[in-house]
Short mmCIF file of C-alpha atoms in Angstrom, two decimals:
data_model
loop_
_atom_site.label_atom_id
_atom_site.label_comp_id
_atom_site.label_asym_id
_atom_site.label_seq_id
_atom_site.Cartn_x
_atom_site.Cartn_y
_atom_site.Cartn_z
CA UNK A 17 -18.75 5.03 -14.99
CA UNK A 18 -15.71 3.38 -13.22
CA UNK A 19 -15.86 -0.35 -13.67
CA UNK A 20 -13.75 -3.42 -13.36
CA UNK A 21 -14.30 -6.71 -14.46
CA UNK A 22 -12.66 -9.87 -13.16
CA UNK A 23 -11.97 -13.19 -15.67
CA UNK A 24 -12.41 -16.06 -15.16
CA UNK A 25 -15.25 -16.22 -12.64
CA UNK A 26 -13.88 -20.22 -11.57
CA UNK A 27 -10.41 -21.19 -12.23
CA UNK A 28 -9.41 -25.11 -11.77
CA UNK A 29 -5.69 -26.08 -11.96
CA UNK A 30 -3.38 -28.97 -11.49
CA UNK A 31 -0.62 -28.19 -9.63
CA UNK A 32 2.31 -26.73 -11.30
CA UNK A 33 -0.03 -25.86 -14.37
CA UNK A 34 0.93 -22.17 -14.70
CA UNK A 35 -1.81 -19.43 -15.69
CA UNK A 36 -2.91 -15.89 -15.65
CA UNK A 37 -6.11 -14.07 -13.88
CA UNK A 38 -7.70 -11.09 -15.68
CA UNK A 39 -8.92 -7.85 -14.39
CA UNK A 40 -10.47 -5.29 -17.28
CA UNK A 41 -11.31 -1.86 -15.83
CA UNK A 42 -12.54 1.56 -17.04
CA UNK A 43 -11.68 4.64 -15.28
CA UNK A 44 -12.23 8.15 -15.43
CA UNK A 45 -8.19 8.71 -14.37
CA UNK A 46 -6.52 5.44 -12.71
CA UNK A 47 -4.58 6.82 -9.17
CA UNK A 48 -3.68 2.74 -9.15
CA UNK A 49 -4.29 -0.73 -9.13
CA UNK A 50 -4.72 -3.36 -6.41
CA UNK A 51 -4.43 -6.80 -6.09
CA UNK A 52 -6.09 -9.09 -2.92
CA UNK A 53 -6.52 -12.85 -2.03
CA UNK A 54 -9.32 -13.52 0.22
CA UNK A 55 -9.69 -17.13 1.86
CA UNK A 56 -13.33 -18.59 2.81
CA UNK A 57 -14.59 -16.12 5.50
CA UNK A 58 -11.70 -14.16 5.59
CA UNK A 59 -10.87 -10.79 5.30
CA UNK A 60 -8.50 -9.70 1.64
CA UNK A 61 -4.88 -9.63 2.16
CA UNK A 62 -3.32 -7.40 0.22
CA UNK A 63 -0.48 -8.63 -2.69
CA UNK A 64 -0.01 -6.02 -4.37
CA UNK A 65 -0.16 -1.91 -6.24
CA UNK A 66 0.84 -1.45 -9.09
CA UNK A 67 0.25 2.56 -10.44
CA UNK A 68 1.41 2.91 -14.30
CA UNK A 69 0.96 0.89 -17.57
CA UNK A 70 4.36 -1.54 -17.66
CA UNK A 71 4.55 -1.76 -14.01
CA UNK A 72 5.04 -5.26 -12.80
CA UNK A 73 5.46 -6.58 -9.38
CA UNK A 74 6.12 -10.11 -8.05
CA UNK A 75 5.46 -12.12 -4.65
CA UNK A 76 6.87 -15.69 -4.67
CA UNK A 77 4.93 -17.51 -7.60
CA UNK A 78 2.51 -14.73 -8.08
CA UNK A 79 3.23 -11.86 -10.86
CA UNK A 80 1.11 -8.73 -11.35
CA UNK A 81 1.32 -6.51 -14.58
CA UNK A 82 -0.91 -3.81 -15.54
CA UNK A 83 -1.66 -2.12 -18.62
CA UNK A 84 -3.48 1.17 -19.80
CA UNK A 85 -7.00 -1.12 -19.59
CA UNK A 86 -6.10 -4.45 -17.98
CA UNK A 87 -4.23 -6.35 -15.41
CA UNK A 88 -2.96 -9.82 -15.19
CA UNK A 89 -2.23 -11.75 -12.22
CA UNK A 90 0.19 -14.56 -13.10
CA UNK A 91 0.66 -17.71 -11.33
CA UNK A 92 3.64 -19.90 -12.06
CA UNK A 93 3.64 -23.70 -11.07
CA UNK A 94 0.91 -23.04 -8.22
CA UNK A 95 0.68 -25.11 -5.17
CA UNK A 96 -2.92 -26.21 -3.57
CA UNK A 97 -2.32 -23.17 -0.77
CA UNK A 98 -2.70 -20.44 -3.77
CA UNK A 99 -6.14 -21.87 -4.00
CA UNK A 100 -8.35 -18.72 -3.57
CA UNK A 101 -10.64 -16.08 -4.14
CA UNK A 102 -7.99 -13.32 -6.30
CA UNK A 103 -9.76 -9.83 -6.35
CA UNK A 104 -9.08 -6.86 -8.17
CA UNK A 105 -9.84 -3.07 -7.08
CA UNK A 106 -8.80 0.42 -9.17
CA UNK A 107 -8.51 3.70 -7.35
CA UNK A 108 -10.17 6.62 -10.09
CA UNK A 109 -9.13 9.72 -9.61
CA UNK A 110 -11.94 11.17 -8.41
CA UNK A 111 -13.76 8.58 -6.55
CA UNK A 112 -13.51 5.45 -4.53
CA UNK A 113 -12.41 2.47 -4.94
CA UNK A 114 -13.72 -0.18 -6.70
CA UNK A 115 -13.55 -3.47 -6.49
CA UNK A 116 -14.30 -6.61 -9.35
CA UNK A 117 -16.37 -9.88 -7.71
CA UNK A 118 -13.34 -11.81 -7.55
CA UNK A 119 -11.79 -15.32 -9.76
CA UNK A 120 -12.38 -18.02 -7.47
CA UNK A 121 -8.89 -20.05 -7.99
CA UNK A 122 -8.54 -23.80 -6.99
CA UNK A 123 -5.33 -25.70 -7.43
CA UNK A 124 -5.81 -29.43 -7.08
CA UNK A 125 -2.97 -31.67 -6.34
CA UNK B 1 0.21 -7.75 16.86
CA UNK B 2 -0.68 -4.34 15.13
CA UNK B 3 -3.76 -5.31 12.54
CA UNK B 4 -8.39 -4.52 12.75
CA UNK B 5 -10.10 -6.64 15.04
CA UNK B 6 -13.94 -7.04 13.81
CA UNK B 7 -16.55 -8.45 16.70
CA UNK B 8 -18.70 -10.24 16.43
CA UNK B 9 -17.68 -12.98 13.55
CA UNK B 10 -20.91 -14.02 13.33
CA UNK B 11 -24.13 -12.24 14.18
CA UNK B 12 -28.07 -12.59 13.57
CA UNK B 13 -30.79 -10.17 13.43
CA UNK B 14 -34.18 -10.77 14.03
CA UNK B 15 -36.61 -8.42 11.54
CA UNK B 16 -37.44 -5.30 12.90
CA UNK B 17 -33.88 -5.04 15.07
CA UNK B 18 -30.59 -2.62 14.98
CA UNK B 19 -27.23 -4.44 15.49
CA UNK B 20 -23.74 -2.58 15.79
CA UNK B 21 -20.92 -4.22 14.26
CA UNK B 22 -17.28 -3.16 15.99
CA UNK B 23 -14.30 -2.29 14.15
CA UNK B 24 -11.02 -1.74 16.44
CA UNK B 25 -7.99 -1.09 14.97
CA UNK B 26 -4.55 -0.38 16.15
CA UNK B 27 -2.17 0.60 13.32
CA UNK B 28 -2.76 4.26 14.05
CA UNK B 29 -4.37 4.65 10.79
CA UNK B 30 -6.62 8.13 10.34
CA UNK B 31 -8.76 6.40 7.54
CA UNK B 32 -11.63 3.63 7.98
CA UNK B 33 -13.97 2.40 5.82
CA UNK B 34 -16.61 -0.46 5.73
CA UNK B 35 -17.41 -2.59 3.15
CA UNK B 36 -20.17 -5.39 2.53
CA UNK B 37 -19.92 -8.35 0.24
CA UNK B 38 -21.91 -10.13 -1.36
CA UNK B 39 -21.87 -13.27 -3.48
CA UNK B 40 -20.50 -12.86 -6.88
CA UNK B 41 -20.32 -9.24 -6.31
CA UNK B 42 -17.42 -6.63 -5.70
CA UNK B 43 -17.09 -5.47 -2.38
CA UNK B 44 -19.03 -1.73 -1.80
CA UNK B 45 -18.17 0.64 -0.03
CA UNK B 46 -21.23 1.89 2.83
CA UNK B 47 -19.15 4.53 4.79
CA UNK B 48 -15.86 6.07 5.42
CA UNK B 49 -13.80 8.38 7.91
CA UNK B 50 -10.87 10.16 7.20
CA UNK B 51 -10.58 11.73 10.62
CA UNK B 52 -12.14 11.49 14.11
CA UNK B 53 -16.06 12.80 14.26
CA UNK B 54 -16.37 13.20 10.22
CA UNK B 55 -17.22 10.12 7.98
CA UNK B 56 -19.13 10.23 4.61
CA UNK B 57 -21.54 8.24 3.28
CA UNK B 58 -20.23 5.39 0.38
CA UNK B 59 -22.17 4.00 -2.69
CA UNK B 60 -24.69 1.79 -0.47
CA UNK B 61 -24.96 4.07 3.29
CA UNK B 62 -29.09 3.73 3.15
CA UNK B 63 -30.16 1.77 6.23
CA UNK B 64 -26.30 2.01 8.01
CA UNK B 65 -25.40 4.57 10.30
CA UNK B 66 -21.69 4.93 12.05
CA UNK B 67 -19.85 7.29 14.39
CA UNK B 68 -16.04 7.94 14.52
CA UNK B 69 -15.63 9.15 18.46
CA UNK B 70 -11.85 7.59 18.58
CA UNK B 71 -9.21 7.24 16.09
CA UNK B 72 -8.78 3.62 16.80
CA UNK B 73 -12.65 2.71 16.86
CA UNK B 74 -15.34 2.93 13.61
CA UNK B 75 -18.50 1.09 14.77
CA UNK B 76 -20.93 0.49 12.19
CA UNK B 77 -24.87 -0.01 12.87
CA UNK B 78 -27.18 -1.75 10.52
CA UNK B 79 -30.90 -0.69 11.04
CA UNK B 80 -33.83 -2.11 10.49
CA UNK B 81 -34.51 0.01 7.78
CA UNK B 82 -31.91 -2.01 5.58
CA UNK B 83 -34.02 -3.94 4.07
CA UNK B 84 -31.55 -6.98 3.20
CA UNK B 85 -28.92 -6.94 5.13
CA UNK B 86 -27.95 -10.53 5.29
CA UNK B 87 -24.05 -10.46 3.93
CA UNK B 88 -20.42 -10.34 5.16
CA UNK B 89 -19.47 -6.92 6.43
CA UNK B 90 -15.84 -5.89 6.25
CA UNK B 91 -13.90 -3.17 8.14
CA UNK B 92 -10.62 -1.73 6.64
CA UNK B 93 -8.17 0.97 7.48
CA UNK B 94 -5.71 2.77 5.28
CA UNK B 95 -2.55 5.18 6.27
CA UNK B 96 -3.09 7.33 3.34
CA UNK B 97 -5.82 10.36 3.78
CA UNK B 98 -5.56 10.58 -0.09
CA UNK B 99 -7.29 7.43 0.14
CA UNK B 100 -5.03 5.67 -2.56
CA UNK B 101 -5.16 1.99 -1.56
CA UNK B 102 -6.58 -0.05 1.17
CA UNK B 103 -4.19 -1.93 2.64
CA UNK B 104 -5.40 -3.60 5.18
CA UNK B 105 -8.75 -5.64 6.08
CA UNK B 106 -10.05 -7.10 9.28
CA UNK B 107 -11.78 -10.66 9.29
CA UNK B 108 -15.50 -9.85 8.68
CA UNK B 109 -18.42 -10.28 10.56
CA UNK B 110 -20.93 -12.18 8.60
CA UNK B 111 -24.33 -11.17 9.32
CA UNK B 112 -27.84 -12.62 8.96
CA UNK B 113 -31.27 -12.51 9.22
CA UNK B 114 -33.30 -14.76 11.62
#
């Protein structure tokens, strides 16, 4: 069964304290990865795809990298507007996507 | 602006009611989907469409019906036969028919249950 997991479920940091989001998954066949931040009653916004193990892609202080069973979303020196929900989805090869509940980020000044 | 407009952004049901949520989107995308959230869960997928007057039912379609009579246009109805259907409904397109990758999300309609 396709599934992906999202760690932490809460992340608090100081500004400029750098670290990294998780996102385990299990697929049949990955097609690729995806990366979203979702404010409070908003819609995602998507940051990123990333399709093979050693991809990496990177968005102002936000790095993605993926692996043949994980992703990490990196955050260097974040400011209090990264301060988020992060979620994760996988595209299998043979069904739809799916989506892990999400690491709840908040950067504090 | 090209992007999906959802309508309403909020919206309550009393028991026993239909409601139709509206998706409108104008990034001449052929694929739509909707999705519902709920707290500390991934989103799921209740239907799709990859082309005008065909969708397909998703992992969670019991209780939802929608129709797919324009391009630009993927209403969704939640019946009273869904059972719980207080939660935040989201609409999304995609360019790709392969269906690799949803790019792009419209602003939800939460929903409850009055």
């Amino acid at each position: 069964e396709d599934q992906v997991t999202q760690s932490p479920e809460a992340l608090r940091l100081q500004e400029g304290e750098s670290s990294s989001l998780n996102c385990s998954y299990t697929v049949s066949g990955l097609r690729g990865l995806f990366w979203y931040r979702q404010d409070p009653g908003k819609g995602p916004e998507f940051l990123f795809t990333l399709y093979s193990a050693g991809e990496e892609k990177e968005k102002e202080r936000l790095k993605a990298t993926l692996t043949k069973k994980e992703s990490f979303l990196h955050i260097t020196a974040p400011k209090p507007e990264d301060s988020a929900t992060y979620l994760c989805a996988v595209q299998p090869d043979d069904n739809d996507m799916r989506f892990g509940a999400g690491t709840r980020l908040t950067v504090k000044p | 602006d090209g992007g999906i407009t959802q309508s309403p952004k909020y919206l309550f049901r009393k028991e026993g009611q239909n409601v139709t949520l509206s998706c409108e989107q104008n990034l001449n995308h052929d694929a739509m989907y909707w999705y519902r959230q709920d707290p500390g869960q991934g989103l799921r997928l209740i239907y799709y469409s990859q082309i005008v007057n065909d969708f397909q039912k998703g992992d969670i379609a019991e209780g939802y019906s929608v129709s797919r009579e324009k391009k630009e246009s993927f209403p969704l109805t939640v019946t009273s036969a869904q059972k719980n259907p207080t939660a935040f409904y989201l609409c999304a397109s995609s360019i790709n028919l392969d269906r690799v990758g949803v790019a792009f999300f419209g602003q939800g309609t939460r929903l409850t249950v009055v």
